[in-house]
Amino acid sequence: MSHATTSADLLRQNVALDSFNTLRLPARAAWFAAVDNVDGLRAILDDPRIQGLPRLVIGGGSNLVLTGDFPGLVLHVAFHGRTRVQEDAEAFYIRAGGGENWHDFVRWTLEMGWPGLENLSLIPGTVGAAPVQNIGAYGLEMAEYFYSLRAYDLETGKTVGFDKRDCAFGYRDSFFKQAGKGRYLIAAVTFRLPKKWKPVTGYVDVSRELEAQGIAAPTPLQLSDAVIAVRRRKLPDPAEIGNAGSFFKNPVVSAEDHARLAAAHPGLPSYPQADGRMKLAAGWLIEQAGWKGRRLGPVGCYEKQALVLVNHGGATGADVLAASVAVRLDVRARFGVDLEAEPVFVGSA
Ligand code: NAP
């Protein structure tokens, strides 16, 4: 006899979230459910036991700082599947479930002969989380190849489609971090990968890696391999040491502020923006402020890349918060620049 999914099958109480956040911070969810289909999700949201409680949607938990137990319902996105949905003269349209691992998805597209996402290789997290902060690396942002997504509106209970414009992508930013924050569960994302491929090799780490390997005209897989090699050298593997990737956004300052800073700090790396402002490298500012490899309690700046905060073992969300505030204060004191955290802080501490 078939048995319809009920929320009683899916909802769990008092669940440890340690393995659902890559900083490996200890926290518990009052209620927890892994969801892999809309009917199951509806059943959960109708359950009388969780009405009125706050909700938190998590994917890989790689951009999350849990500062305490979560008193509501955590929805772990487990929508799977990846497929080519369409092809026209110019592009392939590739869809993946929100719960798919991002890196595995990228490698699969490359192996299938649909290049474009190679610079975003090895970024931790899931496909569904990628549009939330418009992940980017080595001169490429996900928004460039984003086509559309399907999300579940937790307020209205309806499934909604978003095209690129609806998502309001910005630098590590989107509608889902702003007005739409906390409201949607991203079930599937479609990418438009142009058949005419152009490698993005402008970032010095990547071009040096290709040069070292003697590759002048890389294939998409070779470019992906080069990005992987660079990332492995510089960035901590969350499977080995807890971290949430870059902890601070690169600040963008006015041309006047940049001129003042550059005069006072020779060697200041900066990159002109389309609007005339200048992007600074947060990692460099933090390193100059003396934080590379330095610790405050169990949390520190990674010794090979100061922009990454790492949990050396036993840290709580409060420890991460304390270290991030200390770094921000020192950078502000030395450069007069305010750093903004990239991960989302959630919890009660
Ligand atoms: P890096 O090469 O040490 O460079 C420092 C910063 O300078 C980067 O953040 C990058 O800004 C900027 N930059 C470098 N070359 C540039 C160029 N040719 N044109 C414009 N801007 C340039 O950086 P990294 O820390 O090793 O990271 C490498 C890439 O991976 C960066 O794109 C970074 O954003 C990305 N990444 C992201 C995360 C994350 O959690 N979000 C974690 C690790 C790495 P942009 O950040 O704007 O590219």
Short mmCIF file of C-alpha atoms and ligand atoms in Angstrom, two decimals:
data_model
loop_
_atom_site.label_atom_id
_atom_site.label_comp_id
_atom_site.label_asym_id
_atom_site.label_seq_id
_atom_site.Cartn_x
_atom_site.Cartn_y
_atom_site.Cartn_z
CA MET A 1 0.00 0.00 0.00
CA SER A 2 1.39 3.41 -0.87
CA HIS A 3 1.83 5.87 1.91
CA ALA A 4 1.56 9.64 1.39
CA THR A 5 4.39 11.69 2.84
CA THR A 6 3.37 13.34 6.08
CA SER A 7 5.18 15.96 8.10
CA ALA A 8 5.50 13.43 10.94
CA ASP A 9 7.85 11.43 8.68
CA LEU A 10 10.00 14.44 7.87
CA LEU A 11 10.12 16.73 10.90
CA ARG A 12 12.76 16.05 13.51
CA GLN A 13 13.15 17.78 16.84
CA ASN A 14 16.25 19.16 18.60
CA VAL A 15 18.75 18.40 15.84
CA ALA A 16 22.48 19.20 16.02
CA LEU A 17 23.56 21.56 13.24
CA ASP A 18 27.32 21.07 13.66
CA SER A 19 27.59 19.08 10.45
CA PHE A 20 25.34 21.49 8.56
CA ASN A 21 27.68 24.48 8.84
CA THR A 22 31.22 24.44 7.44
CA LEU A 23 32.57 26.56 10.32
CA ARG A 24 31.50 23.57 12.44
CA LEU A 25 29.91 25.72 15.11
CA PRO A 26 27.83 23.95 17.72
CA ALA A 27 24.13 24.79 17.57
CA ARG A 28 20.83 22.96 17.62
CA ALA A 29 17.63 23.45 15.68
CA ALA A 30 14.36 23.16 17.59
CA TRP A 31 12.90 21.58 14.43
CA PHE A 32 14.65 20.27 11.33
CA ALA A 33 13.62 18.75 8.02
CA ALA A 34 15.50 17.81 4.86
CA VAL A 35 13.23 18.55 1.90
CA ASP A 36 13.58 17.07 -1.57
CA ASN A 37 10.14 17.77 -3.06
CA VAL A 38 7.41 20.38 -2.92
CA ASP A 39 4.70 18.09 -1.53
CA GLY A 40 6.91 17.16 1.40
CA LEU A 41 7.71 20.82 1.97
CA ARG A 42 4.01 21.74 1.99
CA ALA A 43 3.26 18.98 4.48
CA ILE A 44 5.98 20.28 6.78
CA LEU A 45 4.87 23.90 6.58
CA ASP A 46 1.27 22.90 7.40
CA ASP A 47 2.28 21.03 10.53
CA PRO A 48 0.62 22.69 13.54
CA ARG A 49 3.69 22.20 15.71
CA ILE A 50 5.83 24.68 13.79
CA GLN A 51 3.30 27.43 13.09
CA GLY A 52 4.57 30.90 13.95
CA LEU A 53 8.15 29.75 14.47
CA PRO A 54 11.07 31.37 12.62
CA ARG A 55 12.46 29.45 9.63
CA LEU A 56 15.93 29.09 8.26
CA VAL A 57 16.76 27.62 4.87
CA ILE A 58 20.21 26.04 4.61
CA GLY A 59 22.12 24.42 1.78
CA GLY A 60 25.73 23.44 2.41
CA GLY A 61 25.99 25.85 5.36
CA SER A 62 29.16 27.31 3.88
CA ASN A 63 28.19 30.95 4.29
CA LEU A 64 26.64 30.72 7.71
CA VAL A 65 27.67 31.75 11.23
CA LEU A 66 25.45 30.11 13.83
CA THR A 67 25.68 32.29 16.92
CA GLY A 68 23.34 30.15 19.01
CA ASP A 69 20.62 27.54 18.91
CA PHE A 70 17.90 28.15 16.34
CA PRO A 71 14.50 28.30 18.02
CA GLY A 72 12.48 27.51 14.88
CA LEU A 73 12.45 25.26 11.82
CA VAL A 74 15.58 24.60 9.78
CA LEU A 75 14.83 23.48 6.22
CA HIS A 76 17.74 21.68 4.63
CA VAL A 77 17.45 21.89 0.85
CA ALA A 78 17.86 18.43 -0.66
CA PHE A 79 16.26 18.93 -4.10
CA HIS A 80 18.39 16.91 -6.53
CA GLY A 81 18.75 16.24 -10.23
CA ARG A 82 20.67 17.87 -13.07
CA THR A 83 19.74 17.95 -16.71
CA ARG A 84 20.05 19.76 -20.01
CA VAL A 85 16.60 21.28 -20.44
CA GLN A 86 17.08 23.02 -23.76
CA GLU A 87 19.55 23.90 -26.46
CA ASP A 88 19.41 26.58 -29.15
CA ALA A 89 21.87 27.82 -31.74
CA GLU A 90 23.74 29.91 -29.18
CA ALA A 91 23.58 28.13 -25.86
CA PHE A 92 22.89 25.13 -23.65
CA TYR A 93 20.36 25.54 -20.84
CA ILE A 94 21.28 23.39 -17.86
CA ARG A 95 19.17 22.93 -14.75
CA ALA A 96 20.17 21.52 -11.35
CA GLY A 97 18.34 20.95 -8.10
CA GLY A 98 19.03 23.43 -5.31
CA GLY A 99 20.56 20.72 -3.14
CA GLU A 100 23.17 19.61 -5.67
CA ASN A 101 26.78 20.14 -4.63
CA TRP A 102 28.07 23.17 -6.54
CA HIS A 103 31.51 21.87 -7.43
CA ASP A 104 30.22 18.47 -8.57
CA PHE A 105 27.71 20.30 -10.75
CA VAL A 106 30.42 22.50 -12.30
CA ARG A 107 32.66 19.51 -13.08
CA TRP A 108 29.72 17.62 -14.56
CA THR A 109 28.89 20.53 -16.93
CA LEU A 110 32.51 20.60 -18.08
CA GLU A 111 32.66 16.86 -18.61
CA MET A 112 29.42 17.03 -20.61
CA GLY A 113 30.98 19.65 -22.89
CA TRP A 114 29.09 22.69 -21.59
CA PRO A 115 31.81 25.10 -20.48
CA GLY A 116 31.45 28.45 -18.73
CA LEU A 117 31.47 27.84 -14.99
CA GLU A 118 35.07 26.58 -14.70
CA ASN A 119 36.40 29.60 -12.74
CA LEU A 120 33.85 28.80 -10.05
CA SER A 121 35.28 25.31 -9.45
CA LEU A 122 35.72 24.14 -5.86
CA ILE A 123 33.53 26.83 -4.33
CA PRO A 124 31.90 25.13 -1.35
CA GLY A 125 28.13 24.99 -1.06
CA THR A 126 25.14 24.07 -3.14
CA VAL A 127 23.56 25.09 -6.44
CA GLY A 128 20.62 26.65 -4.59
CA ALA A 129 22.90 28.83 -2.49
CA ALA A 130 24.90 30.08 -5.48
CA PRO A 131 22.40 32.77 -6.59
CA VAL A 132 21.79 33.99 -3.04
CA GLN A 133 25.16 35.61 -2.85
CA ASN A 134 26.00 35.52 -6.55
CA ILE A 135 29.16 33.49 -5.96
CA GLY A 136 32.21 34.65 -7.81
CA ALA A 137 35.88 33.92 -8.23
CA TYR A 138 38.79 34.73 -10.53
CA GLY A 139 36.97 37.31 -12.61
CA LEU A 140 33.68 35.45 -13.05
CA GLU A 141 30.36 35.81 -11.26
CA MET A 142 27.62 33.22 -11.37
CA ALA A 143 25.21 35.93 -12.60
CA GLU A 144 27.00 35.95 -15.95
CA TYR A 145 25.58 32.52 -16.82
CA PHE A 146 22.47 32.50 -14.67
CA TYR A 147 19.23 32.11 -16.62
CA SER A 148 16.37 31.51 -14.16
CA LEU A 149 15.41 29.80 -10.94
CA ARG A 150 12.41 28.21 -9.32
CA ALA A 151 11.79 28.97 -5.69
CA TYR A 152 9.20 28.09 -3.12
CA ASP A 153 7.72 31.13 -1.38
CA LEU A 154 7.57 30.20 2.30
CA GLU A 155 5.07 33.02 2.96
CA THR A 156 2.47 32.31 0.29
CA GLY A 157 3.12 28.60 -0.27
CA LYS A 158 3.44 29.18 -4.02
CA THR A 159 6.19 28.18 -6.41
CA VAL A 160 7.63 31.24 -8.14
CA GLY A 161 9.92 31.67 -11.15
CA PHE A 162 12.68 34.29 -11.13
CA ASP A 163 14.57 35.50 -14.17
CA LYS A 164 17.91 37.28 -14.02
CA ARG A 165 16.43 40.73 -13.61
CA ASP A 166 14.18 39.60 -10.72
CA CYS A 167 17.25 38.38 -8.85
CA ALA A 168 18.90 41.86 -8.76
CA PHE A 169 22.40 40.40 -8.69
CA GLY A 170 25.22 42.56 -7.36
CA TYR A 171 28.70 41.95 -6.00
CA ARG A 172 28.19 38.89 -3.73
CA ASP A 173 24.62 40.06 -3.45
CA SER A 174 21.08 39.46 -4.73
CA PHE A 175 17.41 40.02 -4.02
CA PHE A 176 17.60 36.90 -1.80
CA LYS A 177 20.01 38.67 0.57
CA GLN A 178 17.98 41.89 0.50
CA ALA A 179 14.18 42.30 0.17
CA GLY A 180 13.65 38.55 -0.33
CA LYS A 181 15.81 37.51 2.62
CA GLY A 182 14.58 34.38 4.39
CA ARG A 183 11.41 34.14 2.31
CA TYR A 184 12.31 31.68 -0.45
CA LEU A 185 13.63 28.17 -0.76
CA ILE A 186 15.49 27.84 -4.05
CA ALA A 187 14.50 24.48 -5.50
CA ALA A 188 16.23 24.57 -8.90
CA VAL A 189 18.48 26.85 -10.93
CA THR A 190 18.92 27.01 -14.72
CA PHE A 191 22.09 28.29 -16.34
CA ARG A 192 22.53 29.50 -19.91
CA LEU A 193 25.97 28.39 -21.09
CA PRO A 194 26.90 29.97 -24.45
CA LYS A 195 28.33 27.61 -27.04
CA LYS A 196 30.95 30.21 -27.89
CA TRP A 197 33.34 29.82 -24.99
CA LYS A 198 35.82 32.43 -23.86
CA PRO A 199 38.26 31.56 -21.09
CA VAL A 200 38.65 34.09 -18.26
CA THR A 201 42.32 34.02 -17.31
CA GLY A 202 42.94 37.62 -16.22
CA TYR A 203 43.54 36.92 -12.52
CA VAL A 204 47.23 36.64 -11.84
CA ASP A 205 47.03 33.48 -9.69
CA VAL A 206 45.25 31.62 -12.49
CA SER A 207 47.45 32.91 -15.32
CA ARG A 208 50.58 32.01 -13.32
CA GLU A 209 49.28 28.52 -12.63
CA LEU A 210 48.58 27.93 -16.33
CA GLU A 211 51.99 29.30 -17.21
CA ALA A 212 53.66 27.03 -14.68
CA GLN A 213 51.88 24.08 -16.26
CA GLY A 214 53.00 25.22 -19.73
CA ILE A 215 49.42 25.73 -20.93
CA ALA A 216 48.95 28.66 -23.31
CA ALA A 217 45.41 27.93 -24.52
CA PRO A 218 43.58 26.01 -21.79
CA THR A 219 40.57 23.79 -22.33
CA PRO A 220 37.68 24.39 -19.91
CA LEU A 221 38.74 21.36 -17.85
CA GLN A 222 42.35 22.55 -17.74
CA LEU A 223 41.19 25.95 -16.54
CA SER A 224 39.05 24.27 -13.89
CA ASP A 225 42.06 22.18 -12.81
CA ALA A 226 44.19 25.34 -12.56
CA VAL A 227 41.57 27.06 -10.40
CA ILE A 228 41.37 23.96 -8.21
CA ALA A 229 45.17 23.90 -7.80
CA VAL A 230 45.25 27.59 -6.81
CA ARG A 231 42.37 27.23 -4.37
CA ARG A 232 43.88 24.12 -2.76
CA ARG A 233 47.13 26.00 -2.19
CA LYS A 234 45.59 29.11 -0.69
CA LEU A 235 42.31 28.18 0.90
CA PRO A 236 41.52 25.82 3.77
CA ASP A 237 39.43 22.76 2.96
CA PRO A 238 36.27 22.89 5.13
CA ALA A 239 36.52 19.09 5.45
CA GLU A 240 39.80 19.61 7.32
CA ILE A 241 39.41 22.92 9.13
CA GLY A 242 36.17 24.75 9.81
CA ASN A 243 35.72 27.92 7.75
CA ALA A 244 33.16 29.83 5.71
CA GLY A 245 35.38 30.97 2.84
CA SER A 246 36.08 34.68 2.56
CA PHE A 247 34.78 36.25 5.70
CA PHE A 248 34.71 39.87 4.52
CA LYS A 249 33.62 41.50 1.30
CA ASN A 250 36.15 43.55 -0.61
CA PRO A 251 35.35 47.17 0.27
CA VAL A 252 34.67 49.62 -2.52
CA VAL A 253 35.75 53.20 -1.78
CA SER A 254 35.44 56.58 -3.50
CA ALA A 255 38.25 57.81 -5.77
CA GLU A 256 39.12 60.47 -3.15
CA ASP A 257 39.35 57.97 -0.32
CA HIS A 258 41.43 55.73 -2.54
CA ALA A 259 43.86 58.55 -3.36
CA ARG A 260 44.28 59.28 0.35
CA LEU A 261 44.84 55.61 1.20
CA ALA A 262 47.22 54.95 -1.69
CA ALA A 263 49.38 57.93 -0.67
CA ALA A 264 49.57 56.71 2.92
CA HIS A 265 49.99 53.01 2.08
CA PRO A 266 52.24 52.32 -0.88
CA GLY A 267 51.48 48.94 -2.46
CA LEU A 268 47.76 49.14 -1.70
CA PRO A 269 46.10 46.80 -4.23
CA SER A 270 43.09 48.39 -5.88
CA TYR A 271 40.88 47.69 -8.85
CA PRO A 272 38.84 50.39 -10.66
CA GLN A 273 35.08 49.86 -10.83
CA ALA A 274 32.76 50.84 -13.67
CA ASP A 275 31.30 53.66 -11.53
CA GLY A 276 34.70 55.30 -10.92
CA ARG A 277 35.11 53.94 -7.40
CA MET A 278 37.93 51.60 -6.37
CA LYS A 279 37.72 48.07 -5.01
CA LEU A 280 40.27 47.23 -2.31
CA ALA A 281 41.45 43.73 -1.37
CA ALA A 282 40.06 43.00 2.10
CA GLY A 283 42.63 40.22 2.57
CA TRP A 284 45.50 42.67 2.08
CA LEU A 285 44.05 45.19 4.55
CA ILE A 286 43.63 42.44 7.15
CA GLU A 287 47.14 41.15 6.59
CA GLN A 288 48.59 44.65 6.93
CA ALA A 289 46.64 45.07 10.16
CA GLY A 290 48.65 42.13 11.48
CA TRP A 291 45.99 39.46 11.40
CA LYS A 292 47.38 36.89 8.95
CA GLY A 293 47.77 33.69 10.96
CA ARG A 294 46.79 35.49 14.18
CA ARG A 295 44.22 34.04 16.58
CA LEU A 296 41.74 35.35 19.09
CA GLY A 297 40.84 32.35 21.20
CA PRO A 298 39.94 29.38 19.00
CA VAL A 299 39.30 31.53 15.89
CA GLY A 300 41.95 33.01 13.66
CA CYS A 301 42.77 34.38 10.24
CA TYR A 302 44.09 31.59 8.04
CA GLU A 303 47.87 31.64 7.69
CA LYS A 304 47.81 31.48 3.88
CA GLN A 305 44.86 33.80 3.27
CA ALA A 306 43.96 36.35 5.94
CA LEU A 307 40.50 36.88 4.49
CA VAL A 308 39.35 33.49 5.76
CA LEU A 309 38.44 33.02 9.42
CA VAL A 310 39.06 29.49 10.64
CA ASN A 311 37.83 27.50 13.61
CA HIS A 312 40.96 25.97 15.11
CA GLY A 313 38.76 23.70 17.20
CA GLY A 314 35.99 24.12 19.71
CA ALA A 315 34.90 27.61 18.62
CA THR A 316 31.38 28.89 19.16
CA GLY A 317 29.53 31.47 17.10
CA ALA A 318 30.34 34.02 19.81
CA ASP A 319 34.07 33.33 19.29
CA VAL A 320 33.70 33.91 15.54
CA LEU A 321 31.79 37.11 16.18
CA ALA A 322 34.45 38.33 18.63
CA ALA A 323 37.30 37.61 16.21
CA SER A 324 35.48 39.24 13.30
CA VAL A 325 34.82 42.37 15.35
CA ALA A 326 38.48 42.53 16.44
CA VAL A 327 39.62 42.29 12.82
CA ARG A 328 37.17 44.97 11.72
CA LEU A 329 38.25 47.34 14.49
CA ASP A 330 41.93 46.94 13.65
CA VAL A 331 41.34 47.48 9.92
CA ARG A 332 39.25 50.54 10.69
CA ALA A 333 41.90 51.94 13.05
CA ARG A 334 44.68 51.48 10.50
CA PHE A 335 42.93 52.37 7.24
CA GLY A 336 39.66 54.06 8.19
CA VAL A 337 37.88 51.42 6.09
CA ASP A 338 34.84 49.47 7.31
CA LEU A 339 34.75 45.81 6.42
CA GLU A 340 31.45 44.08 5.95
CA ALA A 341 31.03 40.39 6.78
CA GLU A 342 30.08 38.14 3.87
CA PRO A 343 28.42 35.21 5.73
CA VAL A 344 24.97 35.40 7.24
CA PHE A 345 24.78 35.46 11.05
CA VAL A 346 21.92 33.46 12.54
CA GLY A 347 21.05 32.58 16.11
CA SER A 348 20.42 33.99 19.51
CA ALA A 349 23.85 34.81 21.04
P1 NAP B 1 43.55 37.43 -4.61
O1 NAP B 1 43.96 36.84 -5.90
O2 NAP B 1 44.48 37.39 -3.45
O3 NAP B 1 43.10 38.93 -4.86
C1 NAP B 1 42.61 39.72 -3.79
C2 NAP B 1 41.37 40.46 -4.26
O4 NAP B 1 41.72 41.33 -5.29
C3 NAP B 1 40.35 39.50 -4.79
O5 NAP B 1 39.37 39.32 -3.82
C4 NAP B 1 39.85 40.10 -6.09
O6 NAP B 1 38.55 40.64 -5.99
C5 NAP B 1 40.80 41.27 -6.34
N1 NAP B 1 41.47 41.01 -7.62
C6 NAP B 1 42.58 40.26 -7.84
N2 NAP B 1 42.92 40.30 -9.14
C7 NAP B 1 41.99 41.06 -9.75
C8 NAP B 1 41.82 41.47 -11.10
N3 NAP B 1 42.65 41.07 -12.08
N4 NAP B 1 40.75 42.26 -11.39
C9 NAP B 1 39.90 42.65 -10.41
N5 NAP B 1 40.02 42.31 -9.12
C10 NAP B 1 41.06 41.53 -8.80
O7 NAP B 1 42.15 36.76 -4.17
P2 NAP B 1 41.86 35.40 -3.39
O8 NAP B 1 41.44 35.71 -2.03
O9 NAP B 1 42.97 34.41 -3.62
O10 NAP B 1 40.57 34.89 -4.16
C11 NAP B 1 40.60 34.56 -5.53
C12 NAP B 1 39.21 34.67 -6.11
O11 NAP B 1 38.32 33.74 -5.49
C13 NAP B 1 38.60 36.05 -5.91
O12 NAP B 1 37.83 36.35 -7.04
C14 NAP B 1 37.74 35.85 -4.69
O13 NAP B 1 36.66 36.74 -4.64
C15 NAP B 1 37.27 34.43 -4.85
N6 NAP B 1 37.00 33.80 -3.56
C16 NAP B 1 35.78 33.97 -2.99
C17 NAP B 1 35.52 33.39 -1.75
C18 NAP B 1 34.21 33.57 -1.06
O14 NAP B 1 33.99 32.93 -0.05
N7 NAP B 1 33.36 34.43 -1.52
C19 NAP B 1 36.50 32.65 -1.12
C20 NAP B 1 37.72 32.51 -1.72
C21 NAP B 1 37.96 33.09 -2.95
P3 NAP B 1 37.21 39.82 -6.29
O15 NAP B 1 36.87 39.14 -5.00
O16 NAP B 1 36.23 40.89 -6.63
O17 NAP B 1 37.45 38.85 -7.40
#
